[in-house]
Tab-separated table of C-alpha atoms in Angstrom:
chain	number	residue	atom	x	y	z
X	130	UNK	CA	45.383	-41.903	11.012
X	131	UNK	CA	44.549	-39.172	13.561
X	132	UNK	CA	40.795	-38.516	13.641
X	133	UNK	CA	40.442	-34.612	13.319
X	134	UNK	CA	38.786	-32.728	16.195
X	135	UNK	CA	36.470	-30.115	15.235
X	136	UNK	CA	36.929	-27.328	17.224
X	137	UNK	CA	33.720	-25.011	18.228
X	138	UNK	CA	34.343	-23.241	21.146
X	139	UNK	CA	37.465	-22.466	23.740
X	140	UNK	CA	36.327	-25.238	26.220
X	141	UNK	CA	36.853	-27.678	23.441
X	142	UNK	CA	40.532	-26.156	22.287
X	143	UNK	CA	41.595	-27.145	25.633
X	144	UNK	CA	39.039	-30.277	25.965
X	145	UNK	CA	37.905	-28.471	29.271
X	146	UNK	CA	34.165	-29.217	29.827
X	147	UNK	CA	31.750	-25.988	30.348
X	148	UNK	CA	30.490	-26.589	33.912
X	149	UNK	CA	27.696	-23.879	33.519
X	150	UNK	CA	26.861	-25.912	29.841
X	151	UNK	CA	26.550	-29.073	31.543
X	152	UNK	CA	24.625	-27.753	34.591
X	153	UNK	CA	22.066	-26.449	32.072
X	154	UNK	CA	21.633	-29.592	30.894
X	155	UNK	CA	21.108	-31.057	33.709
X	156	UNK	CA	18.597	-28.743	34.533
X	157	UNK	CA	16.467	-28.751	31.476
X	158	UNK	CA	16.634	-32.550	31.272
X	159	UNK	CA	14.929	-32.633	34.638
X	160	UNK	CA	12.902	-29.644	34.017
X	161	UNK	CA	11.549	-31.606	31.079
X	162	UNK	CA	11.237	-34.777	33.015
X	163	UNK	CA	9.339	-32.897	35.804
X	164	UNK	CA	7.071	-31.539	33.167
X	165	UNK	CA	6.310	-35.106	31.327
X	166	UNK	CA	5.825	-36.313	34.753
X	167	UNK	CA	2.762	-33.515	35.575
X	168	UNK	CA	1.406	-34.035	32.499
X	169	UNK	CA	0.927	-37.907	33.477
X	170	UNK	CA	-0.320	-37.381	36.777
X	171	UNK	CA	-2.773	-34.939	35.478
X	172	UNK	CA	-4.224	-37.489	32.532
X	173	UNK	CA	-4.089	-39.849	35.159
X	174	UNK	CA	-6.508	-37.363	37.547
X	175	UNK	CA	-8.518	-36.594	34.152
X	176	UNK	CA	-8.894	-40.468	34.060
X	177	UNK	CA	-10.040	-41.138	37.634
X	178	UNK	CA	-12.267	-37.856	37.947
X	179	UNK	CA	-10.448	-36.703	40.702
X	180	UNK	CA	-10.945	-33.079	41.699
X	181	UNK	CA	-10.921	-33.267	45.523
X	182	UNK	CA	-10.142	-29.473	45.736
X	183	UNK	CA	-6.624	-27.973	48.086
X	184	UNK	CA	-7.363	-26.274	50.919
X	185	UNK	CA	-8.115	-22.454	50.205
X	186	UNK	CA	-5.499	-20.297	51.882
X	187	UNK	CA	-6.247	-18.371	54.793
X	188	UNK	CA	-7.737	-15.067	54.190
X	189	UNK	CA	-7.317	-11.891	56.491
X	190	UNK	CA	-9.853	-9.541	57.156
X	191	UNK	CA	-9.211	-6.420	54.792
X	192	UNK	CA	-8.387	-3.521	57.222
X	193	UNK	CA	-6.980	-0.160	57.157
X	194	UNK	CA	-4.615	1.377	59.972
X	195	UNK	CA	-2.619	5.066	60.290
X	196	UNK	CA	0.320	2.746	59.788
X	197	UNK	CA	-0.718	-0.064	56.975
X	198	UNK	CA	1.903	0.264	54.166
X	199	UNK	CA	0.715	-0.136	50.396
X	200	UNK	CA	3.367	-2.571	48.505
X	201	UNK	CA	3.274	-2.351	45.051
X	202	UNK	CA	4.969	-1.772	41.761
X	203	UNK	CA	8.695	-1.870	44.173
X	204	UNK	CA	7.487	0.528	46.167
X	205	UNK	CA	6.288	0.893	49.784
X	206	UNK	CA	3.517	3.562	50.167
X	207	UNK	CA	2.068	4.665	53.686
X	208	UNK	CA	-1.691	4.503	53.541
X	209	UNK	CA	-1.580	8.484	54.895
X	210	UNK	CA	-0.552	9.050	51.197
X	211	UNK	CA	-4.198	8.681	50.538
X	212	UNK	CA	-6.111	8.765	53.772
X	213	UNK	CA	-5.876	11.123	56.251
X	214	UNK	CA	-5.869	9.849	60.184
X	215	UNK	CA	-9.033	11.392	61.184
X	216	UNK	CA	-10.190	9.253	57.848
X	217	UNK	CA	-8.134	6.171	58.942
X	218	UNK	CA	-9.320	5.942	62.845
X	219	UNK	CA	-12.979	7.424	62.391
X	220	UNK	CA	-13.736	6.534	58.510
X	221	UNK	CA	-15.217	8.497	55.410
X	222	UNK	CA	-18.393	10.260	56.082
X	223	UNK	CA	-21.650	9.304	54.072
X	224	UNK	CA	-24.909	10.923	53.740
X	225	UNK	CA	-27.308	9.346	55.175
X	226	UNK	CA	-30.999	10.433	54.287
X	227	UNK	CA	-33.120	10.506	58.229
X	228	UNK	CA	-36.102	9.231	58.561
X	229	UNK	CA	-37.989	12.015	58.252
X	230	UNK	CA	-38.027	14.048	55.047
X	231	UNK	CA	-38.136	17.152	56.227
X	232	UNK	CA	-34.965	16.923	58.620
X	233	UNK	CA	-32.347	16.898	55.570
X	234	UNK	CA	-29.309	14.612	55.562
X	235	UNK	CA	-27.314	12.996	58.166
X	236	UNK	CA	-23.337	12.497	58.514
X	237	UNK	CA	-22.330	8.858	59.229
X	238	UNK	CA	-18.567	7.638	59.207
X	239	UNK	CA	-17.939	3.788	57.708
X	240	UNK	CA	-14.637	2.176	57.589
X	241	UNK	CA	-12.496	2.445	54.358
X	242	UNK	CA	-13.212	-0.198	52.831
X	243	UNK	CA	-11.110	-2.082	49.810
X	244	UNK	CA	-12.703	-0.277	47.409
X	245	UNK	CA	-12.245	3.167	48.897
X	246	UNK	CA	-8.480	2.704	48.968
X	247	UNK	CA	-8.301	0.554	45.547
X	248	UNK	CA	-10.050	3.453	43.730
X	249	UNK	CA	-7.382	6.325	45.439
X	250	UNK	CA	-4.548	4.274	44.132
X	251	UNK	CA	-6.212	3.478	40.710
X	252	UNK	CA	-5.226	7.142	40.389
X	253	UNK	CA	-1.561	6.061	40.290
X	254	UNK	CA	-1.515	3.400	38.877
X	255	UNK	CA	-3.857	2.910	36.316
X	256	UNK	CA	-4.136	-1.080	35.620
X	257	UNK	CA	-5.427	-1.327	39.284
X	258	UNK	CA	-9.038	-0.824	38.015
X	259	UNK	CA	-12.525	-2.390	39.378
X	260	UNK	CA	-13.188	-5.817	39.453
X	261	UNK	CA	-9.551	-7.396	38.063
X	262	UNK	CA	-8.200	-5.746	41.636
X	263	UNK	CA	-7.822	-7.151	44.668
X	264	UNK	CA	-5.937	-5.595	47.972
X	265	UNK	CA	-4.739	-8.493	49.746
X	266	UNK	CA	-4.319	-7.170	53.784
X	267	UNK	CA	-1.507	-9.427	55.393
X	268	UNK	CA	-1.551	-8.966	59.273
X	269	UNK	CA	1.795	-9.895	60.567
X	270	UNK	CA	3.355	-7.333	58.596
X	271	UNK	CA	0.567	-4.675	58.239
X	272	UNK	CA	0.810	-4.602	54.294
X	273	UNK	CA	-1.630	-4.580	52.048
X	274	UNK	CA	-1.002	-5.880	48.674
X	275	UNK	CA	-2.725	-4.718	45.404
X	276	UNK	CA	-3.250	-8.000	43.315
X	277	UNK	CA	-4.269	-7.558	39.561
X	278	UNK	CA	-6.233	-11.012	39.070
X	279	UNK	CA	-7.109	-12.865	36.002
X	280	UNK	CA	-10.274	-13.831	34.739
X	281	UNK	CA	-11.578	-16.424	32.566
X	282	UNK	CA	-9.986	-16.267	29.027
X	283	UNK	CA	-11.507	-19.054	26.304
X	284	UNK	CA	-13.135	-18.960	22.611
X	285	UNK	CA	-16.567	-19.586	24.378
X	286	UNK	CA	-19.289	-16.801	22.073
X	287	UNK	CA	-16.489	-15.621	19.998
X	288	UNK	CA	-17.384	-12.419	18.749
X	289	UNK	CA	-16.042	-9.473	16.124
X	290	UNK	CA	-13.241	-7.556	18.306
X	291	UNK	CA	-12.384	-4.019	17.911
X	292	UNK	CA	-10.425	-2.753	15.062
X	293	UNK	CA	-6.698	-2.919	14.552
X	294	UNK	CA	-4.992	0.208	16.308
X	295	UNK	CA	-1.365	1.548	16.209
X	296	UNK	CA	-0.023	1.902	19.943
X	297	UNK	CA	3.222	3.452	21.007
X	298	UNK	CA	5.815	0.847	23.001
X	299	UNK	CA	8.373	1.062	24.440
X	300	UNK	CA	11.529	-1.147	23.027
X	301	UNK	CA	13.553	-0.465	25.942
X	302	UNK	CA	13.062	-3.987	27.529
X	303	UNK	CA	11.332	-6.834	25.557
X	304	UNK	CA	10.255	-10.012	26.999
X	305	UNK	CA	12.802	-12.897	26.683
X	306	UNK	CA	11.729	-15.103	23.322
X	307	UNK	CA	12.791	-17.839	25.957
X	308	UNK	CA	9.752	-16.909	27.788
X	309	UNK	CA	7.319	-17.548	25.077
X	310	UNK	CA	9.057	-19.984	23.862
X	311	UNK	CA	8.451	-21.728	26.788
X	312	UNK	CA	4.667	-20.873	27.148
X	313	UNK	CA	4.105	-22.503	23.476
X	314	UNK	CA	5.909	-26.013	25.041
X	315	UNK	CA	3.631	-25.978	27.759
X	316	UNK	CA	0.592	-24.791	26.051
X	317	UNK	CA	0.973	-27.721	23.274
X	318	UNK	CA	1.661	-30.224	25.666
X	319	UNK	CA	-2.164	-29.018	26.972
X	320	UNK	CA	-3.209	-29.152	23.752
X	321	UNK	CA	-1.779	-32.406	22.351
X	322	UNK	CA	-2.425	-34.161	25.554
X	323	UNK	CA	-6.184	-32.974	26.370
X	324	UNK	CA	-7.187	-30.342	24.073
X	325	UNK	CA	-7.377	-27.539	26.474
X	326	UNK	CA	-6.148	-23.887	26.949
X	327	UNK	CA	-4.156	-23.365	29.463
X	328	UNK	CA	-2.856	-19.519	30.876
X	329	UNK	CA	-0.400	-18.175	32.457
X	330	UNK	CA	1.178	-14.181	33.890
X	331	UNK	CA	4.138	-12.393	32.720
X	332	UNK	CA	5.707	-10.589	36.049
X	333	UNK	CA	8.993	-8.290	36.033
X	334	UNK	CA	11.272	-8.747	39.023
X	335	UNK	CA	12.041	-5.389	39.555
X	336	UNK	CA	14.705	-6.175	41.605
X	337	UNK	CA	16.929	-8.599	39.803
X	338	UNK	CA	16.028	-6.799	36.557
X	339	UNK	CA	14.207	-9.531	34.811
X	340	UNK	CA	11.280	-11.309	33.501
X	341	UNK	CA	9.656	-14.401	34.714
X	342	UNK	CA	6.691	-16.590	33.824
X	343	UNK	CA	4.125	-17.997	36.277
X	344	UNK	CA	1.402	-20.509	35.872
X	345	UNK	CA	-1.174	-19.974	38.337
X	346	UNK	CA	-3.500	-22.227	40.224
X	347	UNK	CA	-6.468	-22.596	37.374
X	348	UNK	CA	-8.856	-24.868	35.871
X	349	UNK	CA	-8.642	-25.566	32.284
X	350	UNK	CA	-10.888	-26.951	29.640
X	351	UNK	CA	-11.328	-26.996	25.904
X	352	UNK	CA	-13.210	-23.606	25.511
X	353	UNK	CA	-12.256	-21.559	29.256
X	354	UNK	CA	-9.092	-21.861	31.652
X	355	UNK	CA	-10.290	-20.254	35.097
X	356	UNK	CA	-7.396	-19.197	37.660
X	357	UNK	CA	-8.660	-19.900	41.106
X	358	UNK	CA	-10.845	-17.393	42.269
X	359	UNK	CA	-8.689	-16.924	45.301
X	360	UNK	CA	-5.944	-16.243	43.075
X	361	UNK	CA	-5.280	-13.028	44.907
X	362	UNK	CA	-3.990	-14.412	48.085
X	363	UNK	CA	-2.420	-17.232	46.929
X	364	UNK	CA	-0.030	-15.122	44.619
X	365	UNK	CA	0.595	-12.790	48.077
X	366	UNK	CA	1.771	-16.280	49.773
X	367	UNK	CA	3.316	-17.508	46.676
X	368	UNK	CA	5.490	-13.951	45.788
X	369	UNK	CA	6.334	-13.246	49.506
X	370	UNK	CA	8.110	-10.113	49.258
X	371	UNK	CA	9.187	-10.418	46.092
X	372	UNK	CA	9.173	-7.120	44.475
X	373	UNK	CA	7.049	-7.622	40.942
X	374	UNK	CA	4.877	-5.829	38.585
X	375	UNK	CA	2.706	-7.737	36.021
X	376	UNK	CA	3.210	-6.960	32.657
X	377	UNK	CA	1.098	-10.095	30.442
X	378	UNK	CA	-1.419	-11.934	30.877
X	379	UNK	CA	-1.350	-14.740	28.077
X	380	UNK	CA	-3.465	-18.080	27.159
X	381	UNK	CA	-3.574	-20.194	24.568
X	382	UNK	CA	-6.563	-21.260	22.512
X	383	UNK	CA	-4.918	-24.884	21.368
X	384	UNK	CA	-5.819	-25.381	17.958
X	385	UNK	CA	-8.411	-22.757	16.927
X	386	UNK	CA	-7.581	-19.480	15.770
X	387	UNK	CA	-6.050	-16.302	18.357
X	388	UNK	CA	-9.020	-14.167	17.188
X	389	UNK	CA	-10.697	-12.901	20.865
X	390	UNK	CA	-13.814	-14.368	22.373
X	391	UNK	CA	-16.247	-11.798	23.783
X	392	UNK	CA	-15.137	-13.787	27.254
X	393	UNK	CA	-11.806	-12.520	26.418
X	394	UNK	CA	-12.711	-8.468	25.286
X	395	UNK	CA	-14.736	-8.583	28.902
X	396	UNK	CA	-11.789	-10.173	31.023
X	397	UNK	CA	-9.029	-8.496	29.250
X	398	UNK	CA	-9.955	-4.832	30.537
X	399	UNK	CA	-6.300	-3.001	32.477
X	400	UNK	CA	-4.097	-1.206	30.793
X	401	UNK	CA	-1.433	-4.005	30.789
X	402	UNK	CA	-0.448	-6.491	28.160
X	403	UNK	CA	-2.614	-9.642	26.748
X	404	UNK	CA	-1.807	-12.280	24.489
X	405	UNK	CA	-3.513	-15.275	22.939
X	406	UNK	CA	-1.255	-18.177	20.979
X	407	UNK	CA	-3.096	-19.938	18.736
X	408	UNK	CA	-3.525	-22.688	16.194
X	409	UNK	CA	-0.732	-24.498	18.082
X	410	UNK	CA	-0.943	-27.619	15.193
X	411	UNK	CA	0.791	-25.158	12.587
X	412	UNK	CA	4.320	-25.373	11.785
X	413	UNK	CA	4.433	-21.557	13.557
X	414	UNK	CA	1.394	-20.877	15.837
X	415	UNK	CA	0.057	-17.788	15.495
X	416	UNK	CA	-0.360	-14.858	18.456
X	417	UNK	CA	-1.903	-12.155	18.689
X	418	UNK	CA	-0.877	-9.020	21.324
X	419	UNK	CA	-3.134	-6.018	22.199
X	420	UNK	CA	-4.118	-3.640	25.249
X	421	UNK	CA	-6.876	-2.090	26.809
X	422	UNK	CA	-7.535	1.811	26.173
X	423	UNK	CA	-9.372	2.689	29.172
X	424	UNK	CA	-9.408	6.212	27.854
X	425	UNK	CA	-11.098	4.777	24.771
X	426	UNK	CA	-12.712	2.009	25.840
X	427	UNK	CA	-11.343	-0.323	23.208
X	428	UNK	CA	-8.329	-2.900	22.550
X	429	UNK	CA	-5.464	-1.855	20.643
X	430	UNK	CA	-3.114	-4.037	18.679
X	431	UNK	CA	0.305	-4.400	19.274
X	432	UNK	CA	2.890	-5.900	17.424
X	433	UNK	CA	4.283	-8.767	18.947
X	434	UNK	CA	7.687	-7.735	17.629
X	435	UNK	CA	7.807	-4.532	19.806
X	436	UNK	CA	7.077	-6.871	22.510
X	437	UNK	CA	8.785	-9.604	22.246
X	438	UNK	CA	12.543	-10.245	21.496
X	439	UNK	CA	12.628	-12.213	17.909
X	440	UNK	CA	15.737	-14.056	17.706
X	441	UNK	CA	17.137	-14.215	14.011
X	442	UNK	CA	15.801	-18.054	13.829
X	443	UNK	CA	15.755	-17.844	10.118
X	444	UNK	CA	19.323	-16.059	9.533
X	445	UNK	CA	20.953	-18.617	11.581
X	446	UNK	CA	19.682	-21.794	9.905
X	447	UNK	CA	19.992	-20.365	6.315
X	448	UNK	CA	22.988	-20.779	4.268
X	449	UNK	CA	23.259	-18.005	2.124
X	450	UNK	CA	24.603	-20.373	-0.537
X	451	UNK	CA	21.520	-19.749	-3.096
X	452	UNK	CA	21.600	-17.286	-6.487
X	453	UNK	CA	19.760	-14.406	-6.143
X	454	UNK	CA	21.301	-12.372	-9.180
X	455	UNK	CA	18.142	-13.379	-11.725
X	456	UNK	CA	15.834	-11.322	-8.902
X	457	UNK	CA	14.558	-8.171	-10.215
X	458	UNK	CA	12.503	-6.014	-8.671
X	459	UNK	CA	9.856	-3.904	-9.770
């Protein structure tokens, strides 16, 4: 009796093996394996109490010259764009009240400072905005490098958010479901393994044309996950000259609901993208996406569809094979 073959794809027709199949295999098993293997060393740290901290990378000494280039968003922009050279070499002038009242107001020049040069570009690009910026100055090439930093996400005080809001979005690109997909693995393996949170940013490569996921150097706990406060220059060593723009910042809260802690509505303050996954022991976990209207000085609520790529999960696993003629509808 010959045992029938079942056919499913042209590799099989001519029992040729898909090289690219098999290599992506091989890759996820020892992506998987990699990741089961962190997870151990890290309960095994959690066990011991071990939190001898890495060495903090080295930081530069913010500085402005007629020839510093601004590197951001793909885009190289001389710091003349904002600054003129008299500005540059002497510095911006400042008032300065004299000693004696009755002699008016002096003119002294101070150096532009990171601020000075953060708020000019602010103007440009709006997500660069106070206290989630840092400009990152790297000598050897005489770049500086606007990071948008995260801050501590967590359910710690959670408070009443702002009101639902429609938003307009653009459906041009959406972020790979692969992406989130993977961000849920990860964030219930935190969860299951030590009830914690756990974050990570949403970059677009705006050179190959894609999205990719990073989880940053952080700190994570039931109620907070902290990236390292010197998150700013490691990202500068880590990215090189990668050519990226963020676009989400997301965390999970485990197994309590996605609704935002008032640590979250103060940390989650650029125009840019946020998301919290939550309730990660349902079936479906449940996520939330929204933005910050700097204009309005609220959050608005996005639908994670318009964001997102849904892949038809449900119309490929169904069958199709059930009655439906006694429906009526109304």
């Amino acid at each position: 009796m010959t045992k029938a073959i079942e056919q499913t794809d042209i590799f099989s027709m001519f029992d040729i093996e898909d090289e690219h199949a098999i290599k992506m295999e091989a890759a996820k098993a020892a992506a998987i394996k990699q990741h089961e293997q962190r997870i151990a060393e890290l309960k095994e740290a959690k066990d011991k109490n071990d939190t001898t901290p890495a060495a903090a990378p080295k930081k530069e000494p913010f500085k402005v010259l007629v020839d510093t280039i601004v590197r951001y968003a793909g885009m190289d922009l001389p710091v003349t764009d904002y600054f003129t050279v008299e500005e540059i070499e002497n510095g911006l002038p400042v008032k300065k009240k004299k000693s004696d009242e009755n002699s008016g107001d002096e003119i002294e020049f101070k150096p532009i400072t990171e601020n000075d040069l953060r708020k000019k570009l602010e103007q440009d690009f709006a997500e660069l905005v106070a206290n989630f910026t840092q400009l990152v100055y790297i000598e050897k090439k005489n770049i500086i490098a606007p990071i948008l930093s995260a801050k501590k996400k967590g359910m710690v005080d959670c408070l009443e958010t702002s009101a639902n809001a429609g938003v307009s979005v653009s459906s041009k690109k959406k972020i790979p479901f692969s992406i989130l997909a993977d961000f849920i693995v990860v964030a219930k393996g935190f969860s299951n393994s030590f009830g914690t949170e756990v974050h990570a940013d949403i970059y677009f490569d705006l050179d190959k044309q894609e999205f990719f996921m990073d989880f940053p150097k952080q700190v994570v706990s039931p109620l907070l996950c902290s990236v390292d406060e010197n998150i700013a220059w490691i990202n500068a060593e880590k990215f090189g000259d990668r050519r990226y723009i963020k676009i989400m910042e997301i965390h999970s809260h485990h197994v309590m609901p996605t609704k935002p802690s008032s640590t979250d509505d103060l940390n989650e303050r650029a125009p840019i993208l946020y998301a919290i996954v939550g309730r990660l022991d349902k079936f479906f976990p449940d996520i939330i996406v929204r933005t910050f209207n700097k204009n309005a000085e609220k959050h608005v609520y996005i639908n994670p569809n318009k964001i997102f790529e849904c892949p038809p999960i449900f119309e490929s696993y169904a069958t199709y094979l059930h009655d439906i003629s006694e429906v009526e509808v109304q």
